[in-house]
XYZ file of C-alpha atoms in Angstrom:
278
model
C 10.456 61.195 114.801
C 10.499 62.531 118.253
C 7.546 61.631 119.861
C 4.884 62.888 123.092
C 7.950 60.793 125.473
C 10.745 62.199 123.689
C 9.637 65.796 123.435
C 8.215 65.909 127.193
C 11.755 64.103 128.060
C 13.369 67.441 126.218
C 11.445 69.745 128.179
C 12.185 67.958 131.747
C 16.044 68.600 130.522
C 16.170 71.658 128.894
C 13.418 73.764 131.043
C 14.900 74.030 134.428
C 18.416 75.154 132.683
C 17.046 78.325 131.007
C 14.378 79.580 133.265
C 14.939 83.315 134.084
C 17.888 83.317 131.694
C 17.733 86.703 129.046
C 18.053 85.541 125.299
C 20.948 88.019 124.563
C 20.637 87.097 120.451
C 19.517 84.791 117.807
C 21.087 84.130 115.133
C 19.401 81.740 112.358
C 21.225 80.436 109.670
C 18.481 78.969 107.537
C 15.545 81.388 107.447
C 13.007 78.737 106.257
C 13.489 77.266 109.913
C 11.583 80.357 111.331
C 8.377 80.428 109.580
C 6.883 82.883 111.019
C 7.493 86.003 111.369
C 10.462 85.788 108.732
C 14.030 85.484 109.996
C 15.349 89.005 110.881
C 11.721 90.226 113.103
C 12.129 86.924 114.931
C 15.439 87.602 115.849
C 14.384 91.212 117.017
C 11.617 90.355 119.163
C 13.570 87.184 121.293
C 16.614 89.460 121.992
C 16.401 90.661 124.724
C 13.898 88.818 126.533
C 13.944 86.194 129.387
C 12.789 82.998 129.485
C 10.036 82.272 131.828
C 8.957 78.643 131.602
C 8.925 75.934 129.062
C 5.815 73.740 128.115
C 4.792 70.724 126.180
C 1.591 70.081 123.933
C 1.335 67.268 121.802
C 5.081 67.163 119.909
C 5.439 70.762 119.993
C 7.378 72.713 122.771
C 6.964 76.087 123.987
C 9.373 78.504 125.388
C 7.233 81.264 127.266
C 8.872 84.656 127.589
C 8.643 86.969 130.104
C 6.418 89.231 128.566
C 3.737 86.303 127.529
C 5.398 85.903 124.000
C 5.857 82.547 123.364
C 8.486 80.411 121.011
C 6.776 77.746 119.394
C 8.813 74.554 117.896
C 8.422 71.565 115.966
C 11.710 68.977 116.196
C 9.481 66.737 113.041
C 11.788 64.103 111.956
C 15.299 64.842 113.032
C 15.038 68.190 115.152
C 17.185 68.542 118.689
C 17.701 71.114 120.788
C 21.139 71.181 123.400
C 22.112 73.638 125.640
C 25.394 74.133 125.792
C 28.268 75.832 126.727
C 29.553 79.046 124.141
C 32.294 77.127 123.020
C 31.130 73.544 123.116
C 31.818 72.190 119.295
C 28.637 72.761 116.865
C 26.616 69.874 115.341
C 26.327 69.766 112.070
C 23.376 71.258 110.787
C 22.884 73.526 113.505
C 20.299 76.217 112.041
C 19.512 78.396 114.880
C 21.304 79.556 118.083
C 19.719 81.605 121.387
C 22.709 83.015 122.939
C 22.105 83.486 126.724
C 23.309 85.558 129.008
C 25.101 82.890 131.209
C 27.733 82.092 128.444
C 25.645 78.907 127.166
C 23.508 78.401 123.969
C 20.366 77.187 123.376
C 20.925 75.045 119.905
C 18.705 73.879 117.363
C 20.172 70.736 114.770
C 18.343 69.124 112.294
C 19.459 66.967 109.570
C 16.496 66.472 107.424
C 15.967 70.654 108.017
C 11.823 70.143 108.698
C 11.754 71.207 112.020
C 9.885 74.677 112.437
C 9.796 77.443 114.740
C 7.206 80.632 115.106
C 6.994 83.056 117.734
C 3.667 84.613 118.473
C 3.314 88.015 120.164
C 1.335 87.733 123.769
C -2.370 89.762 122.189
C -1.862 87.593 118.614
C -4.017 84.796 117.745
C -1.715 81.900 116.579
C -3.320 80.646 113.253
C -0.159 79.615 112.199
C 1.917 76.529 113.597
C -1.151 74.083 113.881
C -0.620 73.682 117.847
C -4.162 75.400 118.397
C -6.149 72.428 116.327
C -4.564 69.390 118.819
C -6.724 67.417 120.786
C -6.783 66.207 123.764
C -3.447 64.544 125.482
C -3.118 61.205 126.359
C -2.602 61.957 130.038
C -5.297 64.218 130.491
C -8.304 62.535 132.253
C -10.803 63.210 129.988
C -9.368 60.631 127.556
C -11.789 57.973 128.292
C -13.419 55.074 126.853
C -16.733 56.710 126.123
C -14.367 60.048 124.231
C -12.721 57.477 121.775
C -15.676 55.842 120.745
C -17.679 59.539 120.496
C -14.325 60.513 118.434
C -13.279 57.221 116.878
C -16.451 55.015 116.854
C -18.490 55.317 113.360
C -14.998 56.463 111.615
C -14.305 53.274 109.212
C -10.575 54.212 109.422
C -8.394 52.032 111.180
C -8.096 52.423 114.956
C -4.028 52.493 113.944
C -5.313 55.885 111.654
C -7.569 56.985 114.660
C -4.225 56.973 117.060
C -2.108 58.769 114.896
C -5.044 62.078 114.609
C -3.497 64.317 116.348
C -6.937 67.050 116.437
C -8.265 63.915 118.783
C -5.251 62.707 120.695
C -1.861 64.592 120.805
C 1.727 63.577 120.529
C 1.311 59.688 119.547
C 3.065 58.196 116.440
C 3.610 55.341 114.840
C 6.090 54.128 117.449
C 3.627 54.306 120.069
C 0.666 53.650 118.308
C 1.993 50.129 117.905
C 2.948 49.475 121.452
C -0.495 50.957 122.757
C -2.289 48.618 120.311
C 0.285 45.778 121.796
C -0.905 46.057 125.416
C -4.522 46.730 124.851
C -4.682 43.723 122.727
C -6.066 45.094 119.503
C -5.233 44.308 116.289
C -4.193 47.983 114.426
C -6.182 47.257 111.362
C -9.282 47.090 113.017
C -11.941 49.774 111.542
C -12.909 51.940 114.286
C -16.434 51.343 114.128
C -16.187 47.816 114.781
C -14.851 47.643 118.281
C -16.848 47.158 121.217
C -16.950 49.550 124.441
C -14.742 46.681 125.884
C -12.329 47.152 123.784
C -12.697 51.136 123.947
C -11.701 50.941 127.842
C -8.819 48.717 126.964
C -7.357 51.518 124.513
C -8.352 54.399 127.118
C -6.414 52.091 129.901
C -3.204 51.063 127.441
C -2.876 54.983 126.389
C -1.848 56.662 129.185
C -0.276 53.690 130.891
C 2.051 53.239 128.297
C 3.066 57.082 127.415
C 3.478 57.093 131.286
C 5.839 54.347 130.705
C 8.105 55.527 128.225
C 8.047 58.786 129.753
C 9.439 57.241 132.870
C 12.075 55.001 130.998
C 13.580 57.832 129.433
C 14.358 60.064 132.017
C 17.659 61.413 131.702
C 20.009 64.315 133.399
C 21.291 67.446 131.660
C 24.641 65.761 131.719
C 23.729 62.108 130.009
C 22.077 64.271 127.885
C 24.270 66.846 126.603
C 27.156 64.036 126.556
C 24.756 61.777 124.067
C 24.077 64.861 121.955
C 20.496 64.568 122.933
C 20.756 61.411 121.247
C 20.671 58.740 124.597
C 17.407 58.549 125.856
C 15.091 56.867 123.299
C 13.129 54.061 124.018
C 14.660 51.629 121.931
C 15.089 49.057 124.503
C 11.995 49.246 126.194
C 9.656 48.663 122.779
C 7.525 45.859 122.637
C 6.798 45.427 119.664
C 7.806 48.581 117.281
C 11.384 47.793 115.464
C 10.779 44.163 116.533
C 9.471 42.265 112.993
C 10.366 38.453 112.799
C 10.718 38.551 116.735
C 9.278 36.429 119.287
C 6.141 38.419 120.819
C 7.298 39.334 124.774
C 3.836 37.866 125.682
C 3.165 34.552 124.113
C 6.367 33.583 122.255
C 5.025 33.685 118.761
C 6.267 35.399 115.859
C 5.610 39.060 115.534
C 4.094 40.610 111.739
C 4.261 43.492 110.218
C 1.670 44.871 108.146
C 1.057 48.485 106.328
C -1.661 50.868 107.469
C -1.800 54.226 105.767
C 1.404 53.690 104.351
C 3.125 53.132 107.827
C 4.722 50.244 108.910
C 2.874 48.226 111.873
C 4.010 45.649 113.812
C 1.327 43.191 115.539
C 1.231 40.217 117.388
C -1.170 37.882 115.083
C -2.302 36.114 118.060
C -2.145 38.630 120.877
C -3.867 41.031 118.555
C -6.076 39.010 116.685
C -7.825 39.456 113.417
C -11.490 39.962 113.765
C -13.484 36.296 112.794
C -10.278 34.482 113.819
């Protein structure tokens, strides 16, 4: 799943292509994409319309129309979006299309078909796509030491499960929940409530550093990125320790683990992130 790096990393490429551009049509082949309004109204109220700006929050992108309507959008698991010219050949599973008035097309794929969209009017309250309940983001400076322990600290949850709550922190995942863990030292299936202000500052250091990180490591242009399908920039070879089970820790040489939190796979360092009593 796409994740705060890769979505921000979407935005840097696709925004500066389709600001000012008009939204000519829409056409959506599988209505359940658009959840709200339904299919046809959404279509309606984008045509026509330019784009003003494009924004990030959490996972979730925004496209920001000229008249302060905004298109809200969810990739989930599998969800991409390309520009690209009118007759550039079609992914497969492409479910919705913005034609724009410069002969390109803003295109939305998805294999697994979760990804979501809504558009909300400029005077509507959005009580719909969720974006409203996030918390605060990783970059933002009043992420600090003594916020995750007023947030996190008497929760009995693991600080892997703290991480991943997206009304406290927005746009980390189980990808970077493990590398953050990684470079602040701390083993993922800590409880909350049991680490020290010490180790609070570590976390509010290793967050933003390494979302800054990846962010920077994936930086891509329009071109790279159209010719990889939107596929090219991941992180893959950057990750420390996510993918990396049965490898040699890039720290101290022994043998990374991989445990299950919350039903997620997590992959430690046993003695970089040690156990508590160990």
């Amino acid at each position: 799943m796409p994740e705060l790096p890769e979505v921000e990393t979407i935005k840097r490429v696709i925004e500066p292509q389709i600001r000012g551009l008009v939204i000519e049509r829409v056409t959506v082949r599988r209505p359940e994409v658009t959840v709200y309004p339904m299919a046809d109204e959404f279509c309606r109220l984008a045509a026509g319309q330019a784009v003003s700006h494009m924004t990030r929050r959490g996972k979730f992108l925004v496209i920001w129309l000229n008249n302060n309507d905004r298109i809200i959008l969810h990739l989930r698991m599998t969800g991409c979006l390309l520009l690209t010219p009118a007759d550039y050949p079609e992914e497969k599973h492409t479910h919705i299309i913005f034609s724009l008035n410069n002969d390109k097309e803003l295109r939305f794929s998805d294999t697994r078909r979760f990804g979501r969209f809504w558009l909300i009017k400029k005077d509507e309250t959005d009580t719909y796509s969720g974006i409203e309940k996030l918390g605060t983001e990783p970059l933002d400076k009043m992420l600090t030491a003594e916020y995750l322990n007023t947030r996190f600290g008497k929760r009995k949850k693991t600080v892997k499960e703290c991480l991943l709550d997206q009304s406290a922190i927005a746009g980390i995942g189980n990808i970077y929940s493990d590398e953050i863990l990684f470079d602040a030292g701390i083993y993922p299936a800590r409880p909350a409530n049991s680490l020290k202000l010490t180790e609070w500052e570590q976390l509010a250091a290793a967050i933003p550093k390494c979302i800054s990180d990846f962010i920077k490591t994936n930086e891509i242009t329009p071109e790279e990125y159209l010719e990889t399908k939107g596929q090219g920039y991941r992180n893959t070879p950057f990750l420390q320790v996510y993918g990396h089970e049965g490898k040699s820790c890039p720290k101290c040489g022994g043998t990374l683990c991989r445990i299950v939190i919350g039903g997620r796979g997590s992959i430690y360092c046993p003695v970089c992130q040690k156990e508590p009593g160990e």
